[in-house]
XYZ file of C-alpha atoms in Angstrom:
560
model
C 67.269 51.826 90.686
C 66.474 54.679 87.857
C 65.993 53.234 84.194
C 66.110 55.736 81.302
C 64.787 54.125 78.072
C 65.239 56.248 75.216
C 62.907 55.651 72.404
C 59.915 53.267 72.698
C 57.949 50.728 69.992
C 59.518 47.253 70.032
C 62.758 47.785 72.131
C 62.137 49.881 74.311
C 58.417 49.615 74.918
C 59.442 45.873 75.547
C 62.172 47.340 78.046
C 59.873 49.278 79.925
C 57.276 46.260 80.493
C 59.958 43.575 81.208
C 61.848 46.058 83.479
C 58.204 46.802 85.960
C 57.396 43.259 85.971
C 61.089 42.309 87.615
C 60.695 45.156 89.825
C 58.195 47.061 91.311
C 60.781 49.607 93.094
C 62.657 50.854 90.023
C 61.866 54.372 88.614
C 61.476 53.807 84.805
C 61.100 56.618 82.489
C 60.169 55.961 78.972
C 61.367 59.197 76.589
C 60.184 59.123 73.142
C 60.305 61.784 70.715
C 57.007 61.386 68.754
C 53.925 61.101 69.874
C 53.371 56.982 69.966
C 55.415 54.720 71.928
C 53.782 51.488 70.436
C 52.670 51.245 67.671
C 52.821 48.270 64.825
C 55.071 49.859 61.959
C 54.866 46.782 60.209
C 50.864 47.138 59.993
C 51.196 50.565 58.708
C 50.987 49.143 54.812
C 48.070 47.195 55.474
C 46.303 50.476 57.154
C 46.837 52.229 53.414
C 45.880 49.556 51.191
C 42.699 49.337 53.701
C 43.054 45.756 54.792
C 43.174 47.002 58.417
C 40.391 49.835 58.683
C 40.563 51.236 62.139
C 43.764 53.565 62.592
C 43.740 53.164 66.131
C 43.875 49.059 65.811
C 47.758 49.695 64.940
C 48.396 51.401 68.477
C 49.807 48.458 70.657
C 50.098 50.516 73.760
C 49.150 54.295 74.509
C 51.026 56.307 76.553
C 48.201 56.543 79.074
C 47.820 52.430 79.095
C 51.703 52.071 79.635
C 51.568 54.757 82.729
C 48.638 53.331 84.380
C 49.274 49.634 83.796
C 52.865 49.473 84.523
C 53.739 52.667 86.217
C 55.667 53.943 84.224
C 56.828 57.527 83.529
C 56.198 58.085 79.855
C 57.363 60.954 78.375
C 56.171 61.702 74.581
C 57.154 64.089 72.272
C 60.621 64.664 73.994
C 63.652 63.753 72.569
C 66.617 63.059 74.207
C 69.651 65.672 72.727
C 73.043 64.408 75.226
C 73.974 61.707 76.738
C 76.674 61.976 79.629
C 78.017 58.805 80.632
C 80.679 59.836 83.020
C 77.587 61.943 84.806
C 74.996 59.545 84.024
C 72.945 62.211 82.731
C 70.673 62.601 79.434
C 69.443 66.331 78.115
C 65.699 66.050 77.147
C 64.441 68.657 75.038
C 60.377 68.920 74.539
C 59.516 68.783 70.717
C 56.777 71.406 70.769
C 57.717 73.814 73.737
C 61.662 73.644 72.899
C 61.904 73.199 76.977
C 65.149 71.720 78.226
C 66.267 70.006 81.369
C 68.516 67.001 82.837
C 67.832 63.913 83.802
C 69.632 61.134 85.541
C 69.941 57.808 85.738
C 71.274 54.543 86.932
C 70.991 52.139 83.890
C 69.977 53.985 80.496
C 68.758 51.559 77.609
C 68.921 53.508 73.818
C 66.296 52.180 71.308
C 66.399 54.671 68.690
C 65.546 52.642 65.617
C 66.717 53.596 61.774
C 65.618 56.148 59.530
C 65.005 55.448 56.422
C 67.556 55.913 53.759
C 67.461 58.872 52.137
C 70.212 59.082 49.404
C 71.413 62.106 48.072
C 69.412 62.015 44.423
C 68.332 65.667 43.043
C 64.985 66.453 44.210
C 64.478 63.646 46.630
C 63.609 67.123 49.229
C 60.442 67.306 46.892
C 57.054 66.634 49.013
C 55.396 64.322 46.346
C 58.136 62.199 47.618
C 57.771 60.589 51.174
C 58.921 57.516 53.368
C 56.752 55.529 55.723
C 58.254 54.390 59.226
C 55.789 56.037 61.516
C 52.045 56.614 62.070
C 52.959 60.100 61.076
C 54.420 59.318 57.544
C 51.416 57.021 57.253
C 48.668 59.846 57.870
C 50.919 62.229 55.290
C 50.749 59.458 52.658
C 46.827 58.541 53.032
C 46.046 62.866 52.634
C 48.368 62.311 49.589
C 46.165 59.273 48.473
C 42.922 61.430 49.227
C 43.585 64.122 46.829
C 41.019 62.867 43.591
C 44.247 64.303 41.856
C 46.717 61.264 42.809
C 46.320 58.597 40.087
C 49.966 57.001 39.586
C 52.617 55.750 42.355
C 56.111 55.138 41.906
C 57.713 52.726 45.218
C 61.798 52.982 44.688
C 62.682 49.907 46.198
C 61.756 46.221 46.188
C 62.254 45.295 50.158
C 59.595 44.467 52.591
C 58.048 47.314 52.524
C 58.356 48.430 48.965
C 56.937 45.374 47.906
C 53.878 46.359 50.748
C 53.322 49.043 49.591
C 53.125 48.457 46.172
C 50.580 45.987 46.776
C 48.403 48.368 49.024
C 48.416 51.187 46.203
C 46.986 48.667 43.594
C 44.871 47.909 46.310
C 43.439 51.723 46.069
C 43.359 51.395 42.589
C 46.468 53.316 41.295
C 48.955 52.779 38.478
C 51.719 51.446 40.143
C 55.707 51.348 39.062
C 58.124 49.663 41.531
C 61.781 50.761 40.734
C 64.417 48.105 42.244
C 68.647 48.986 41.161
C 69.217 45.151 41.621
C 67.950 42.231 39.178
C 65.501 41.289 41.543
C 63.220 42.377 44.717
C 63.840 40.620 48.261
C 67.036 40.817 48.605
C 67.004 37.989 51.282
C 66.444 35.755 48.521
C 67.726 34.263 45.938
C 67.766 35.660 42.543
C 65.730 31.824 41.088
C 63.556 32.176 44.605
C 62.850 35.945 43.485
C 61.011 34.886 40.059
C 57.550 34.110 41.295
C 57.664 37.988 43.123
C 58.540 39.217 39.710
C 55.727 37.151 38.375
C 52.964 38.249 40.237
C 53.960 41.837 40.207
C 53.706 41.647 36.181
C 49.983 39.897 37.258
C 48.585 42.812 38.841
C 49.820 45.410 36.234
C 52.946 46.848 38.588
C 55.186 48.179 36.134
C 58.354 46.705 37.823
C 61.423 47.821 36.362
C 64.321 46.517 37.282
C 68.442 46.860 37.374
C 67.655 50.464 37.316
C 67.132 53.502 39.825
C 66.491 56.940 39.992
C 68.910 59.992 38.439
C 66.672 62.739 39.352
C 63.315 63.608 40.740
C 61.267 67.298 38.902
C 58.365 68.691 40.729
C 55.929 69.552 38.132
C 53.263 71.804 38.258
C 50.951 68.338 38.399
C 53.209 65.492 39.871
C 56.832 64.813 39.610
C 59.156 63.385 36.567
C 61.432 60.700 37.439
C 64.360 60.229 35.285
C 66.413 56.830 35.502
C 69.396 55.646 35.673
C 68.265 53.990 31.504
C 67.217 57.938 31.100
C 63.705 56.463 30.919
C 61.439 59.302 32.042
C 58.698 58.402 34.668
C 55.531 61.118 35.203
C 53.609 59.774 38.836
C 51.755 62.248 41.534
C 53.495 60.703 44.290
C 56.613 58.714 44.940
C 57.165 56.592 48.239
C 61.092 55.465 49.087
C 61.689 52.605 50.492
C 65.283 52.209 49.665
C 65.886 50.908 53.243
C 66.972 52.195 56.309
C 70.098 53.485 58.549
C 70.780 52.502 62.542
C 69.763 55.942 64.266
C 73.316 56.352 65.506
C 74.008 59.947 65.986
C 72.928 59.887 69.650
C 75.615 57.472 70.381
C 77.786 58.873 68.109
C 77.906 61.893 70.555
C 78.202 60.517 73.999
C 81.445 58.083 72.751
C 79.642 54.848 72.123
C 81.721 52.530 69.713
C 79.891 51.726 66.509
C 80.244 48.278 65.149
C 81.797 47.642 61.151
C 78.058 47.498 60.119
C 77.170 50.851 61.071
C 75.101 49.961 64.120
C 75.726 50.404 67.750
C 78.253 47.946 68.865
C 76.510 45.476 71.634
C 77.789 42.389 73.690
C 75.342 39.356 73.926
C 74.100 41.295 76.997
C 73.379 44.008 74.776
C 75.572 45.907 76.558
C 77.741 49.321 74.619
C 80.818 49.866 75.179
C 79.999 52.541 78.253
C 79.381 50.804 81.304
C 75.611 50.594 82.691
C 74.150 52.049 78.818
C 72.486 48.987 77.025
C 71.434 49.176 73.350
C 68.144 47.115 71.461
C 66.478 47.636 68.567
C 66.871 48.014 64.815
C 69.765 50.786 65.619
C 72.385 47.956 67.059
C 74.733 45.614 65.447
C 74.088 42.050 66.228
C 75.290 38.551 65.058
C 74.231 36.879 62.671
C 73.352 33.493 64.045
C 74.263 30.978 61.569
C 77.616 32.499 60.622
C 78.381 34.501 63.586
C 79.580 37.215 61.131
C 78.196 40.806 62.758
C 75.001 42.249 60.832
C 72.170 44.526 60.774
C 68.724 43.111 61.091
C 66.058 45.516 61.786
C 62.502 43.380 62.856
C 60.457 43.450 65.344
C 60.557 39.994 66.372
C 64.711 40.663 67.443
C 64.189 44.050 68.709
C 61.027 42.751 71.251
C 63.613 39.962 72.291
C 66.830 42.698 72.772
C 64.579 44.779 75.031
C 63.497 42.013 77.436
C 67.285 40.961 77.530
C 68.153 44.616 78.407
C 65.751 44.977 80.893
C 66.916 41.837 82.552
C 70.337 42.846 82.814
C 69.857 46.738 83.794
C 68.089 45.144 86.970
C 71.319 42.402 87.686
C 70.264 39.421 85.416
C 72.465 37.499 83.329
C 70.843 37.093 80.147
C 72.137 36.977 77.296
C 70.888 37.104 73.257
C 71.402 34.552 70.570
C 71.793 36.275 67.612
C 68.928 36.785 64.899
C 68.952 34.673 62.107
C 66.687 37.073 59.739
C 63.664 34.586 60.135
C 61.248 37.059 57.950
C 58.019 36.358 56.108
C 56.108 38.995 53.681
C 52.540 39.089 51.627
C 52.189 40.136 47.827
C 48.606 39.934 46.767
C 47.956 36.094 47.225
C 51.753 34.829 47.063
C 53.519 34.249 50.417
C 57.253 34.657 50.271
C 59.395 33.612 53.618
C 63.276 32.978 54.262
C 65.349 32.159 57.221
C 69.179 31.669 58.198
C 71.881 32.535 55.440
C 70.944 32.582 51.536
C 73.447 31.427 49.125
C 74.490 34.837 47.898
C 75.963 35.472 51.403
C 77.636 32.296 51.901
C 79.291 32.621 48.590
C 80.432 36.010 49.669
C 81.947 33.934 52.873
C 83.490 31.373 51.133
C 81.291 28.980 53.084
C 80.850 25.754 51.141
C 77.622 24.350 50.825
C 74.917 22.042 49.063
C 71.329 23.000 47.905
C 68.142 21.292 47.218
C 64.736 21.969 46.031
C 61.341 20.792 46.587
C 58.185 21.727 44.993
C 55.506 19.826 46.660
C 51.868 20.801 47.705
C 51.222 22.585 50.986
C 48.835 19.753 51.925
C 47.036 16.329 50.157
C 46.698 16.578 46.521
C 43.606 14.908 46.787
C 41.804 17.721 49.141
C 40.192 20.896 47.125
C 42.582 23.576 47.610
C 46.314 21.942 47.512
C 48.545 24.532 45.690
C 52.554 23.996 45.437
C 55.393 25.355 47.375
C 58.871 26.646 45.952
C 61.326 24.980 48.905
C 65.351 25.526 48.749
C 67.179 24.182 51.685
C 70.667 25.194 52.000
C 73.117 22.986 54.084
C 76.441 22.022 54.483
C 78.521 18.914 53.978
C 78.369 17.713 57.377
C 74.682 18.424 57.132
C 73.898 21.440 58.688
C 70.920 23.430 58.441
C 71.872 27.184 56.882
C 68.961 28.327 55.670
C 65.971 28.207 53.708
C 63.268 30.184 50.897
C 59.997 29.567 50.040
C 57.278 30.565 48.097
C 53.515 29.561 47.461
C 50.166 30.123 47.926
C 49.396 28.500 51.165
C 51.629 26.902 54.442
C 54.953 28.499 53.187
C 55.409 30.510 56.896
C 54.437 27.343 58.207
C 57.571 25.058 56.774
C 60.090 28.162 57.297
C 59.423 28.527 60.988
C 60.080 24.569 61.151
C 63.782 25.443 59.612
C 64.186 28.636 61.677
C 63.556 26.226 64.976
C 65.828 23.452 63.532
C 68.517 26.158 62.818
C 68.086 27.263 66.385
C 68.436 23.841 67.730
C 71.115 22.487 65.921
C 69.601 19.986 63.772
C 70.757 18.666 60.534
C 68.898 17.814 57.814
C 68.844 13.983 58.823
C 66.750 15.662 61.740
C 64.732 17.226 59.114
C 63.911 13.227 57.421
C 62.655 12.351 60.752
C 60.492 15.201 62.634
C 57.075 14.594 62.975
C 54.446 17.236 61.880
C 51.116 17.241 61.786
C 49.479 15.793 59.259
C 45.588 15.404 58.231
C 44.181 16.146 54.439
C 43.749 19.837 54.703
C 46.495 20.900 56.285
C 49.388 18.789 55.441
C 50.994 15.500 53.658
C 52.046 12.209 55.770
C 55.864 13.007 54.249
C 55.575 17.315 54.466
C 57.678 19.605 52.222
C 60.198 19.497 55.507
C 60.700 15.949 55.546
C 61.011 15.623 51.857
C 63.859 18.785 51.942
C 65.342 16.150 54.792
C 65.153 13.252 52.440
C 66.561 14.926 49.114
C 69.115 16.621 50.923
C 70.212 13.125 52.824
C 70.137 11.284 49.420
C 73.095 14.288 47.817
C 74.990 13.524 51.080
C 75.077 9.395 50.796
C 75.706 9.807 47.182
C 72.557 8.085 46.084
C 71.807 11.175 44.096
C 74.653 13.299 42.348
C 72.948 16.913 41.338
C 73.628 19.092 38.858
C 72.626 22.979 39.251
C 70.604 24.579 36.393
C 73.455 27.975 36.595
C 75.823 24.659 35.772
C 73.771 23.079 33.124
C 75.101 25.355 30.225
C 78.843 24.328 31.096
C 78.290 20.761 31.125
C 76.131 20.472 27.915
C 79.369 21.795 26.428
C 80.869 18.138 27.372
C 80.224 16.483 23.944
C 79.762 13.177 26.460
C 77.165 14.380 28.028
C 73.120 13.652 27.341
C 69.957 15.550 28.202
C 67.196 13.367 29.128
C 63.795 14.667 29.717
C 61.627 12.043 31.590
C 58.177 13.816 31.672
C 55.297 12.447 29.308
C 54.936 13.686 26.205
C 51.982 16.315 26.931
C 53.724 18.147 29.472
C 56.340 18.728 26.538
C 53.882 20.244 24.424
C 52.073 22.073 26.967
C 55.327 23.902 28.445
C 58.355 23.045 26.612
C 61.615 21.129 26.872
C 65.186 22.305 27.513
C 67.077 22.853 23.863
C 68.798 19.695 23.029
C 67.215 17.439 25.244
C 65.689 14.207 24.341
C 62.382 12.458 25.738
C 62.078 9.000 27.005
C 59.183 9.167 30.020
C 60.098 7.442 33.352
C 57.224 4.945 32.775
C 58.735 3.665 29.823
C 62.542 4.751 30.782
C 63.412 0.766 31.489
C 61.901 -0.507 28.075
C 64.355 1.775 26.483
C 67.980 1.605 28.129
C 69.533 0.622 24.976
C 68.774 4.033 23.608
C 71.735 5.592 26.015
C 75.050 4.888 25.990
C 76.989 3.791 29.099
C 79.866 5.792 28.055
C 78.316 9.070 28.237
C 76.705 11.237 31.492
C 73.010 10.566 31.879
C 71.937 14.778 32.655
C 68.384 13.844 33.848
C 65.681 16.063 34.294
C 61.809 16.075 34.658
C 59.706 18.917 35.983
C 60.550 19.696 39.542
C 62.913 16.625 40.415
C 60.939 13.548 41.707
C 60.698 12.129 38.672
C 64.702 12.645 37.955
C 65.996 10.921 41.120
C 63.694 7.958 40.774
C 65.214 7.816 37.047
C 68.684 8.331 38.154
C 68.299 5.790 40.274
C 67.179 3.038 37.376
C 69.652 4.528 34.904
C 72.299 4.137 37.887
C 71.562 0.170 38.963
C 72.444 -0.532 35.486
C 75.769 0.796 34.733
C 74.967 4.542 33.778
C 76.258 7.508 35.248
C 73.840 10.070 35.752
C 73.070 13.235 37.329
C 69.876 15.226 38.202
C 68.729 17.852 37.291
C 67.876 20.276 40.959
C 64.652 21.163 41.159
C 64.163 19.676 37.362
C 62.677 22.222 34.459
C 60.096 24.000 36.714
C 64.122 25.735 38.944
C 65.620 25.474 35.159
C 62.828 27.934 33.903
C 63.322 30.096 36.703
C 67.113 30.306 36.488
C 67.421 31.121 33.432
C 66.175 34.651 34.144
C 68.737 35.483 36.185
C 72.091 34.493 34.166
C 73.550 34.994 30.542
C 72.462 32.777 27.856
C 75.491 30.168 26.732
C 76.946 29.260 23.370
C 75.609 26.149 23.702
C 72.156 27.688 24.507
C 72.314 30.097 21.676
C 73.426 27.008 18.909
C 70.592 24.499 19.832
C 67.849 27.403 20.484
């Protein structure tokens, strides 16, 4: 058995290893057309900003390692040019010599990866302006960064990487402008979930400038000139996309491989293409997404490792076969953590899906241990109670919870499941009811009806109901210390049952404290004694953050 494995770091270095440890016999050849074939792209930030120090700690495998550990034929610095199924032969053309020859094989696996995307902006060709997806791009960047000359940074693009790097080149002490087209960074989250990002960009000085992008790029005779979409003008020495990236398709393209609708190499759950005995891993390939089903590009690392080994498997007569990646991603900004898994509720509104939403904000471990800090927790689910995803942000334990939900979306558990599983628990490191269990037992209460929500995007529509009520339950200093929804009115839980005869039974009870807690427990009091009430999600803490992201009502403007 011959393997061909075009293109190494997660996929196909994975490929390589899985396919010499299920058989010592095959002939595996590794191609890959730079001059790594492991190396950790996602470390490549952290290597700038100088949290990692040693360049060479980012190189996973060598190419020497990979031939004398697994013998395997690794050939660098040769890309592949033609594929010919019907021959079952690849062209392979050496980068620096511009040699040429043919090579054969019995099973070929592509991992080519993405590119980044490069869109076609007037005088993106301009050096000052560079991408980073390989140890290359990274050693062009730092040289950049060396010059005494290079004082101000401009990142185009708020993803995981743009929000990296903008936190490395603060990190090396330059003024920093992050340029995002949309009203917020992450795009995996939710515009309210985004907030805190936006927050502690502002923090450290990033001048983050949003709903706008770039019109053109002018090479000056000292740095470039950006000029925005607002016609804002924008004077930095160097410029780093990170717009996003494109499946590396033209290979496939070429030797008749379909493409899927997302633009990525159509695969079967045996990562199979559409040409028989050619597999396809990695960030170039169209998967499914694992919650809906719907097909998707996700490019990470954890996926692509998992596609390879499934490749592998098969090209040698296995019968695995792959799940589907649910987008389980987590990413660093100066001290904030910021993690999401499964669907968000942008996408399932563009599916039609119906679904139900909660949030928690409860501390990563016991209040009463030094340290304790809060996390942002939004659990979306359906009305049967399934698990579709979740967001988080906070200082402290936030991968922690969102791996829980990434595992309970992979099992099949509901958020009833959530009420019940047992985590581990002791003073500094978690609560005896954890932010999971509590997202199990809010959630739970909005499906039994004990608790009837009301979203802070809705709040606006139903204060126009001249029936309904606002009722703040927080103590009065928390009022003066960070204000009150307009036209609310205060009566503190404590005191809430002294003073029933204050609301009218006729009317809807809107309740509200400051993250929630304190609005179901008054719900249910107001609710045992004839009123009907709703709460407030996530209480004035989710209302503050909302209120960024949507137009301001009448009602707003009158009362303000």
């Amino acid at each position: 058995m011959k393997i061909v494995i075009i293109g190494g770091v997660a996929g196909g270095a994975s490929a390589a290893a899985k396919a010499r440890r299920l058989s010592e016999d095959a002939e595996i050849i590794l191609f890959e057309r730079g001059e790594q074939i492991s190396f950790a792209n996602c470390g490549l930030p952290y290597h700038i900003g100088g949290d990692i120090q040693d360049r060479d700690a980012l190189l996973i495998q060598t190419p020497e390692k990979m031939h004398h550990r697994f013998n395997i034929d690794v050939r660098v610095e040769t890309e592949i040019t033609d594929i010919n199924p019907a021959k079952k032969t690849v062209v392979a053309k050496h980068t620096l010599t511009g040699e040429e020859y043919e090579e054969t094989y019995d099973r070929l696996i592509l991992s080519p990866g993405a590119a980044p995307f490069i869109p076609p902006i007037e005088g993106i060709e301009s050096p000052e302006v560079m991408t980073l997806r390989n140890m290359s791009d990274m050693d062009r960047i730092l040289a950049t960064l060396d010059n005494t000359h290079t004082r101000r940074a401009a990142v185009i693009g708020g993803g995981f990487i743009g929000l990296e790097m903008a936190e490395a080149l603060v990190h090396r002490n330059l003024s920093v402008s992050l340029i995002e087209q949309a009203p917020q960074v992450m795009a995996p989250l939710d515009a309210e979930m985004a907030e805190p990002l936006h927050d502690t960009l502002r923090q450290q000085n990033v001048d983050l400038r949003l709903n706008t992008g770039v019109k053109r790029f002018t090479l000056e005779d000292r740095g470039i000139t950006l000029t925005l979409m607002d016609d804002s003008l924008l004077k930095v020495d160097l410029v780093i996309l990170a717009i996003g990236v494109r499946p590396e398709t033209t290979l496939a393209t070429s030797a008749g491989l379909e493409i899927g609708k997302t633009g990525g190499i159509a695969v079967n759950r045996r990562m199979e293409t559409s040409e028989q005995d050619i597999f396809a891993v990695g960030d170039a390939v169209e998967i499914n997404e694992f919650v809906s089903g719907d097909p998707a590009l996700i490019p990470l690392a954890g996926p692509a490792n998992r596609q390879g080994r499934i490749a592998a498997i098969n090209a040698l007569g296995g019968k695995a076969e792959y799940r589907g990646s649910q987008g389980t991603a987590v990413c660093k900004l100066f001290d904030l953590t910021v993690a999401s898994t499964g669907l968000n509720e942008k996408a399932l509104k563009r599916q039609g899906t119906a679904y139900e939403k909660v949030y928690i904000h409860a501390n990563n471990h016991a209040g009463y241990y030094p340290g304790a800090s809060k996390i942002n927790f939004k659990l979306l689910f359906s009305s049967e109670g399934k698990v579709l995803g979740a967001q988080a942000t906070g200082l402290s334990g936030v991968d922690k919870r969102i791996d829980v939900i990434a595992t309970a979306i992979q099992a099949d558990l509901s958020v009833y499941d959530l009420e019940e599983v047992e985590l581990t628990y002791a003073p500094p490191y978690g609560s005896a009811k954890d932010v999971v269990n509590y997202a199990g037992f809010v959630a739970a209460n909005v499906l039994n009806k004990s608790m009837t929500q009301l979203y802070s995007e809705n709040l606006p529509d139903a204060l126009e109901d001249p029936q309904a009520i606002l009722l703040d339950v927080r103590n009065p200093d928390e009022i003066t210390q960070s204000g009150a929804i307009p036209g609310s009115i205060n009566i503190p839980l404590d005191s809430l049952r002294q003073n029933l005869q204050q609301l009218p039974k006729n009317k809807t009870i809107i309740v509200y404290c400051a993250v929630g807690l304190r609005g179901y427990l008054a719900c249910r009091v107001l609710g045992q004694n004839g009123y009907n009430t709703r709460n407030l999600a996530g209480g004035y803490y989710m209302w503050q953050q909302s209120k960024h992201c949507r137009p301001v009502s009448n009602t707003e403007r009158k009362v303000a």
